[in-house]
Amino acid sequence: MDNGETGIDLTPRTNQQSATSKWIPALVVLVIALAVVGLIWFLATNSQSFLEADKAVIEREELGDKRFQLLGSPTTNAGSEQTFVIGEDEYTLFSIVFDGVYVDVVSQGAPPDLFDQGIPVVLEGNWEEGPIPVNGYFFPNGANDGWWFATDRILVKHDNDYREDRVDDAENRGQLE
Amino acid sequence: MITTVGPFNATSSRSTRFLGLCLLLGIPALILFAFIFSPEDDSMEDAVRLLYIHVPVAIFSYIAFGVTAVGSICYLWKRSRWWDTTAHASAEIGVMFCGLTLVTGSIWGRPTWNTWWEWGDVRLVTTLVMFLMFIGYLALRQVPASPEARAKRAAIVGIIGTINIPIVNRSVEWWENSTLHQQSSLTDGNLENLTLFTWFLGTLVIGITYLWLLIHRFRVGWLETEEERLGYGAAIEERQAEAHGLDVGSTGIPEEGENE
């Protein structure tokens, strides 16, 4: 059918639903279902990604040089007396504690702004045994047992207390004595 | 022109104008309390001010997706266009709020946690999955189909997507050692004085924003489906007229005002 004045084809359209439009809804539902399955799998396999310092000490031999995330609270802040430059590398030395078990830490680079005594941190790195890069250093409030945790990434696990007279979260969680 | 189609002559009404007026007063008040009157945190300093927007938009993204689930269930039960339109409108606002939650959370994370994003963090990843699920919901609604088929498919996805809400919300308790995210400050009683008041004000303002947007988006959605329905009706009339050899005019679509 043709409109004589405009030349527009006014022939009634047939059903133009393409083959692709039929499988797109099924695909979207499938993707969402896969996302649910993937989410459950992720949650089931990552339920203990941070290893507390006390458990990490117990599992030290098994862990070997495997990289993992270590949880604990710094026993000191990171002042200039704990920062050393050796060659082109900057190291910060401190200790963390969880449930009364101490771990000495050698961190490459400067710690984040919120790093402070008692505020829990998650450290990414691995166990090392033997002398630390700074010869003769003694960790105040540390383990000093010849093992140390080498890290190049410090994340701060901040608490949820915004009161002015807050009780230190680390004390609540038994991470500080 | 669609302004005379259906029960609404415009998307605004006395109630939405009242809500809009509340927002005109509430938003400047929230800015004043969030940036000037409320104190900074001892350790987080000014980063704490993100609390007044991040937490409310997160809460209202849960509520918005919850409303989508309720609308989806009610649509499958009643087959009512009203519920489908409500579910759609709420999902759009929920996606916007969820996106804001992710962005403000990331801005919070950099100074607080020392990272913009952690792929191994359960709270962050479950929130991202929830965001993507409802992006999928909105994408599904754009796939060409009859209004009934589209509403039915969307309702199923809307219900599936909502399964994730309790997982997101409870993840910080269920997987405490897999997330940097803190637990709820409100339920633990760790907000007080002006910090608590400003948080409540932020929640109120975001809540009114949600309601205001929901009503407007619902009415726009209703007008869209009404126009679509009338378009279908006109097309059917045209085909029937052609079958009977009748003249239906140049377009076959009723002129403005004919549908009232």
XYZ file of C-alpha atoms in Angstrom:
437
model
C 0.000 0.000 0.000
C 1.393 3.391 -0.935
C 0.408 6.886 0.098
C 0.399 8.724 -3.227
C 1.264 12.178 -1.854
C 4.165 11.316 0.421
C 5.413 8.084 -1.091
C 5.461 6.456 2.347
C 4.905 2.703 2.360
C 1.905 2.054 4.611
C 1.790 -1.693 4.061
C 0.899 -3.347 7.391
C 4.020 -4.680 9.012
C 4.478 -8.345 9.676
C 5.777 -9.510 13.046
C 9.350 -8.274 12.915
C 10.542 -9.765 16.189
C 13.987 -10.959 15.265
C 15.601 -14.188 16.341
C 18.002 -12.247 18.582
C 15.216 -10.581 20.554
C 13.938 -14.040 21.517
C 17.142 -15.256 23.110
C 18.219 -11.974 24.743
C 15.760 -12.317 27.686
C 16.895 -15.893 28.248
C 20.510 -14.717 28.096
C 19.900 -11.946 30.641
C 18.158 -14.362 33.028
C 21.035 -16.838 32.521
C 23.659 -14.163 33.259
C 21.825 -13.110 36.417
C 21.464 -16.743 37.527
C 25.201 -17.248 36.891
C 25.920 -14.103 38.912
C 23.992 -15.587 41.863
C 25.893 -18.895 41.544
C 29.207 -17.022 41.190
C 28.422 -14.914 44.219
C 27.646 -17.948 46.362
C 30.845 -19.637 45.142
C 32.871 -16.499 45.913
C 31.413 -16.204 49.400
C 31.922 -19.906 50.120
C 35.588 -19.920 49.048
C 36.668 -16.548 50.475
C 35.103 -16.713 53.909
C 38.439 -16.522 55.792
C 40.636 -14.323 53.701
C 42.234 -12.397 56.607
C 44.403 -14.585 58.834
C 44.669 -13.352 62.425
C 48.219 -12.934 63.723
C 47.873 -15.680 66.337
C 46.718 -18.235 63.736
C 49.360 -17.084 61.258
C 52.069 -17.820 63.841
C 50.664 -21.322 64.437
C 50.476 -21.986 60.680
C 53.857 -20.408 59.906
C 55.525 -23.603 58.677
C 52.588 -24.552 56.424
C 52.316 -21.063 54.969
C 56.001 -20.951 53.974
C 56.550 -18.061 51.581
C 52.912 -17.979 50.458
C 51.448 -14.478 50.170
C 48.412 -13.877 52.406
C 46.532 -11.159 54.312
C 47.476 -10.839 57.989
C 45.179 -9.174 60.546
C 46.328 -7.537 63.751
C 46.698 -4.235 65.592
C 49.926 -2.192 65.613
C 51.536 -2.022 69.031
C 53.108 1.335 68.220
C 52.468 4.157 65.790
C 54.814 4.674 62.850
C 57.111 7.499 63.875
C 60.305 8.628 62.200
C 62.354 6.417 64.530
C 60.801 3.370 62.853
C 61.401 4.513 59.293
C 64.665 3.671 57.525
C 65.963 4.336 54.039
C 68.331 1.692 52.715
C 69.576 2.355 49.220
C 66.501 3.502 47.308
C 64.056 1.587 49.496
C 62.152 2.974 52.469
C 61.228 0.553 55.277
C 58.890 1.002 58.217
C 59.337 -1.404 61.111
C 56.583 -2.114 63.623
C 54.824 -5.013 65.365
C 51.217 -6.142 65.431
C 49.317 -8.212 67.984
C 46.198 -10.374 68.006
C 44.998 -12.214 71.095
C 48.323 -11.607 72.792
C 50.451 -13.053 69.973
C 52.972 -10.607 68.473
C 54.322 -10.472 64.922
C 57.169 -8.234 63.767
C 56.590 -6.485 60.458
C 58.905 -4.982 57.848
C 56.889 -2.778 55.535
C 58.191 -1.418 52.275
C 57.011 2.152 51.844
C 55.241 4.541 54.177
C 52.140 3.392 56.100
C 48.744 5.030 55.349
C 47.547 8.168 57.127
C 45.185 6.337 59.488
C 47.852 3.881 60.622
C 48.033 4.130 64.398
C 48.502 2.091 67.516
C 45.420 -0.037 68.242
C 43.639 0.499 64.886
C 43.468 -2.939 63.200
C 45.374 -3.366 59.941
C 45.395 -5.954 57.184
C 48.886 -6.564 55.786
C 49.528 -8.264 52.451
C 52.781 -10.171 52.279
C 54.614 -13.299 53.401
C 56.669 -14.779 56.226
C 60.432 -14.337 56.255
C 62.978 -15.799 58.631
C 66.399 -14.415 59.505
C 67.921 -10.967 59.635
C 65.728 -7.984 58.716
C 66.936 -5.344 56.197
C 67.842 -2.987 59.094
C 70.718 -4.592 60.965
C 70.470 -4.828 64.745
C 66.972 -3.343 65.078
C 64.984 -4.363 68.152
C 61.171 -4.205 67.834
C 59.695 -2.373 70.864
C 56.547 -4.265 71.986
C 57.374 -6.934 69.412
C 58.105 -10.638 69.148
C 61.823 -10.423 68.244
C 61.845 -14.186 67.577
C 63.739 -14.179 64.275
C 60.580 -14.352 62.138
C 59.120 -11.306 60.458
C 56.325 -10.492 58.059
C 57.387 -8.741 54.840
C 54.619 -6.546 53.489
C 54.247 -4.027 50.686
C 50.585 -3.212 51.246
C 48.891 -1.986 54.420
C 45.099 -1.674 54.623
C 43.369 -0.157 57.638
C 40.349 -1.975 59.059
C 38.708 0.944 60.807
C 36.147 0.450 63.547
C 32.557 1.747 63.581
C 32.768 3.918 66.688
C 32.294 7.659 66.164
C 31.749 8.642 69.792
C 34.028 11.213 71.350
C 34.871 8.961 74.324
C 35.156 5.803 72.258
C 36.696 2.649 73.657
C 39.453 1.374 71.439
C 38.023 -1.248 69.117
C 41.206 -3.245 69.308
C 40.739 -3.628 73.081
C 37.130 -4.710 72.528
C 38.245 -7.349 70.054
C 40.999 -8.636 72.305
C 43.693 -7.439 69.941
C 45.400 -5.338 72.575
C 46.022 -6.207 76.198
C 1.622 15.072 23.278
C 1.027 12.687 26.150
C 0.090 15.125 28.883
C -3.646 14.394 28.575
C -3.293 10.613 28.476
C -4.389 8.502 31.443
C -5.296 9.595 34.960
C -2.374 12.031 35.297
C -2.297 15.396 33.569
C 1.290 15.970 34.672
C 3.871 14.186 36.816
C 3.603 16.805 39.549
C 0.826 17.143 42.087
C 0.212 18.876 45.398
C 1.946 16.026 47.271
C 5.057 16.029 45.062
C 5.284 19.815 45.257
C 5.175 19.507 49.072
C 7.922 16.846 48.978
C 9.943 19.057 46.631
C 9.598 21.971 49.028
C 10.798 19.746 51.878
C 13.861 18.862 49.789
C 14.537 22.518 49.004
C 14.760 23.118 52.742
C 16.264 19.772 53.723
C 19.211 19.637 51.325
C 20.749 22.999 52.392
C 20.147 22.031 56.038
C 21.926 18.710 55.470
C 24.859 20.470 53.788
C 25.141 22.886 56.733
C 25.028 20.135 59.349
C 27.271 17.749 57.407
C 30.006 20.246 56.553
C 29.828 22.912 59.281
C 27.915 22.007 62.457
C 28.858 18.338 62.923
C 32.324 17.607 64.317
C 35.128 15.854 62.492
C 36.188 12.432 63.720
C 39.288 12.067 65.912
C 41.022 9.645 63.570
C 39.136 9.849 60.259
C 38.850 13.633 60.385
C 36.684 15.044 57.554
C 36.181 11.667 55.855
C 33.516 10.928 58.472
C 31.211 13.404 56.692
C 30.650 10.875 53.908
C 28.690 8.899 56.499
C 25.777 11.311 56.078
C 25.275 10.437 52.408
C 26.848 6.978 51.969
C 24.788 5.157 54.602
C 21.391 6.720 53.683
C 21.780 5.994 49.945
C 22.816 2.423 50.779
C 19.745 1.955 53.006
C 17.414 3.403 50.385
C 18.939 1.282 47.633
C 17.901 -1.770 49.725
C 14.434 -0.260 50.206
C 14.122 0.579 46.495
C 15.071 -2.952 45.430
C 12.760 -4.316 48.124
C 9.890 -2.275 46.648
C 10.832 -3.678 43.226
C 10.550 -7.198 44.657
C 7.175 -6.455 46.233
C 5.969 -4.869 42.987
C 7.233 -7.875 41.012
C 5.499 -10.390 43.281
C 2.268 -8.388 43.212
C 2.466 -8.112 39.410
C 2.797 -11.896 39.027
C -0.104 -12.317 41.424
C -2.492 -9.593 40.242
C -1.181 -8.976 36.678
C -1.620 -5.286 37.392
C 0.198 -2.676 35.318
C 0.307 -0.460 38.423
C 2.596 -2.902 40.247
C 4.842 -3.413 37.221
C 5.254 0.335 36.806
C 6.009 0.709 40.524
C 8.636 -2.066 40.377
C 10.289 -0.469 37.340
C 10.316 3.034 38.824
C 11.781 1.827 42.116
C 14.462 -0.266 40.373
C 15.707 2.769 38.406
C 16.058 4.825 41.584
C 17.600 1.847 43.381
C 20.264 1.509 40.687
C 21.059 5.216 40.993
C 21.325 4.972 44.803
C 23.354 1.757 44.610
C 25.747 3.420 42.151
C 26.088 6.349 44.556
C 26.746 3.880 47.378
C 29.615 2.331 45.414
C 31.093 5.698 44.430
C 30.861 7.296 47.885
C 32.134 4.069 49.456
C 35.147 4.127 47.168
C 35.831 7.782 48.003
C 35.553 6.817 51.687
C 37.803 3.797 51.257
C 40.840 5.637 49.911
C 41.570 7.807 52.978
C 40.158 5.322 55.493
C 41.295 1.893 54.303
C 44.112 2.996 51.985
C 42.420 1.510 48.904
C 39.758 2.571 46.410
C 38.501 -0.979 45.891
C 39.200 -4.537 47.059
C 38.095 -7.410 44.834
C 38.350 -9.873 47.733
C 36.055 -7.856 50.005
C 32.636 -9.499 50.443
C 30.679 -6.302 51.183
C 32.095 -4.492 48.167
C 31.702 -7.375 45.739
C 28.176 -8.345 46.854
C 27.101 -4.700 46.506
C 28.600 -4.563 43.004
C 26.778 -7.775 42.069
C 23.496 -6.296 43.344
C 24.124 -3.178 41.245
C 24.850 -5.255 38.125
C 21.803 -7.472 38.688
C 19.477 -4.509 38.642
C 21.307 -3.008 35.656
C 20.398 -6.349 34.046
C 16.806 -5.878 35.204
C 16.654 -2.470 33.510
C 18.359 -3.833 30.373
C 15.814 -6.643 30.195
C 13.007 -4.114 30.213
C 14.477 -2.551 27.066
C 14.288 -5.798 25.079
C 11.458 -5.557 22.517
C 8.445 -7.563 23.682
C 4.772 -7.191 24.422
C 4.088 -5.258 27.644
C 2.842 -8.433 29.357
C 5.872 -10.546 28.382
C 8.254 -7.749 29.377
C 6.578 -7.248 32.756
C 6.597 -10.992 33.481
C 10.291 -11.434 32.619
C 11.239 -8.324 34.596
C 9.226 -9.495 37.610
C 11.124 -12.811 37.696
C 14.500 -11.039 37.516
C 13.357 -8.455 40.078
C 12.582 -11.227 42.558
C 15.854 -13.133 41.864
C 17.897 -9.936 42.298
C 16.381 -9.257 45.685
C 17.851 -12.485 47.107
C 21.144 -10.590 47.274
C 19.885 -7.815 49.602
C 20.140 -9.742 52.903
C 23.515 -11.153 51.788
C 24.849 -7.633 51.183
C 23.401 -6.283 54.395
C 24.563 -9.130 56.668
C 27.915 -9.775 54.948
C 29.856 -7.643 57.445
C 28.639 -9.885 60.273
C 28.691 -13.224 58.452
C 32.162 -12.760 56.922
C 33.772 -10.319 59.335
C 37.276 -11.493 58.421
C 36.690 -11.088 54.692
C 35.821 -7.436 54.659
C 37.432 -4.144 55.565
C 33.955 -2.695 55.898
C 32.927 -1.809 59.405
C 29.776 -3.151 61.053
C 26.703 -1.010 61.621
C 27.435 2.017 63.786
C 23.757 2.700 64.452
C 22.787 -0.715 65.809
C 25.949 -0.783 67.925
C 25.058 2.626 69.394
C 28.291 4.186 68.172
C 26.810 7.457 66.908
C 25.884 10.274 69.267
C 24.977 13.945 69.521
C 25.332 15.976 66.305
C 26.829 13.066 64.400
C 23.695 11.007 65.111
C 21.356 13.918 64.366
C 23.069 14.692 61.056
C 22.898 11.024 60.082
C 19.139 11.035 60.796
C 18.751 14.245 58.791
C 20.641 12.675 55.874
C 18.436 9.593 56.033
C 15.306 11.750 56.083
C 16.450 13.843 53.114
C 17.422 10.783 51.073
C 14.132 9.130 52.033
C 12.118 12.113 50.802
C 14.261 12.200 47.651
C 13.430 8.540 47.037
C 9.708 9.118 47.532
C 9.695 12.219 45.349
C 11.582 10.495 42.545
C 9.461 7.348 42.867
C 6.183 9.229 42.424
C 7.479 11.208 39.448
C 9.078 8.175 37.802
C 5.958 6.118 38.384
C 3.834 8.742 36.644
C 6.255 9.023 33.728
C 6.259 5.212 33.496
C 2.483 5.128 33.604
C 2.276 7.667 30.799
C 4.790 5.654 28.763
C 2.813 2.434 29.124
C -0.428 4.294 28.458
C 0.994 5.705 25.263
C 2.288 2.265 24.321
C -1.116 0.699 25.071
C -2.919 3.302 22.980
C -0.388 2.806 20.232
C -1.104 -0.912 20.239
C -4.839 -0.236 20.251
C -4.533 2.108 17.282
C -2.414 -0.406 15.387
C -4.994 -3.148 15.991
C -7.810 -0.854 14.866
C -5.813 -0.018 11.764
C -5.260 -3.663 10.903
C -8.921 -4.473 11.508
C -9.992 -1.541 9.366
C -7.669 -2.641 6.578
C -9.103 -6.137 6.791
C -12.592 -4.692 6.327
C -11.520 -2.170 3.681
C -12.313 0.885 5.820
C -10.566 4.242 5.693
C -8.895 5.045 9.029
C -7.163 8.253 7.983
C -3.527 8.859 7.285
C -2.113 7.412 10.526
C -4.854 5.462 12.226
C -3.766 6.915 15.589
C -6.424 8.784 17.570
C -5.938 12.512 17.805
C -5.126 14.188 21.132
C -8.174 14.241 23.399
C -9.984 11.406 21.632
C -8.948 8.914 24.266
C -10.576 10.734 27.165
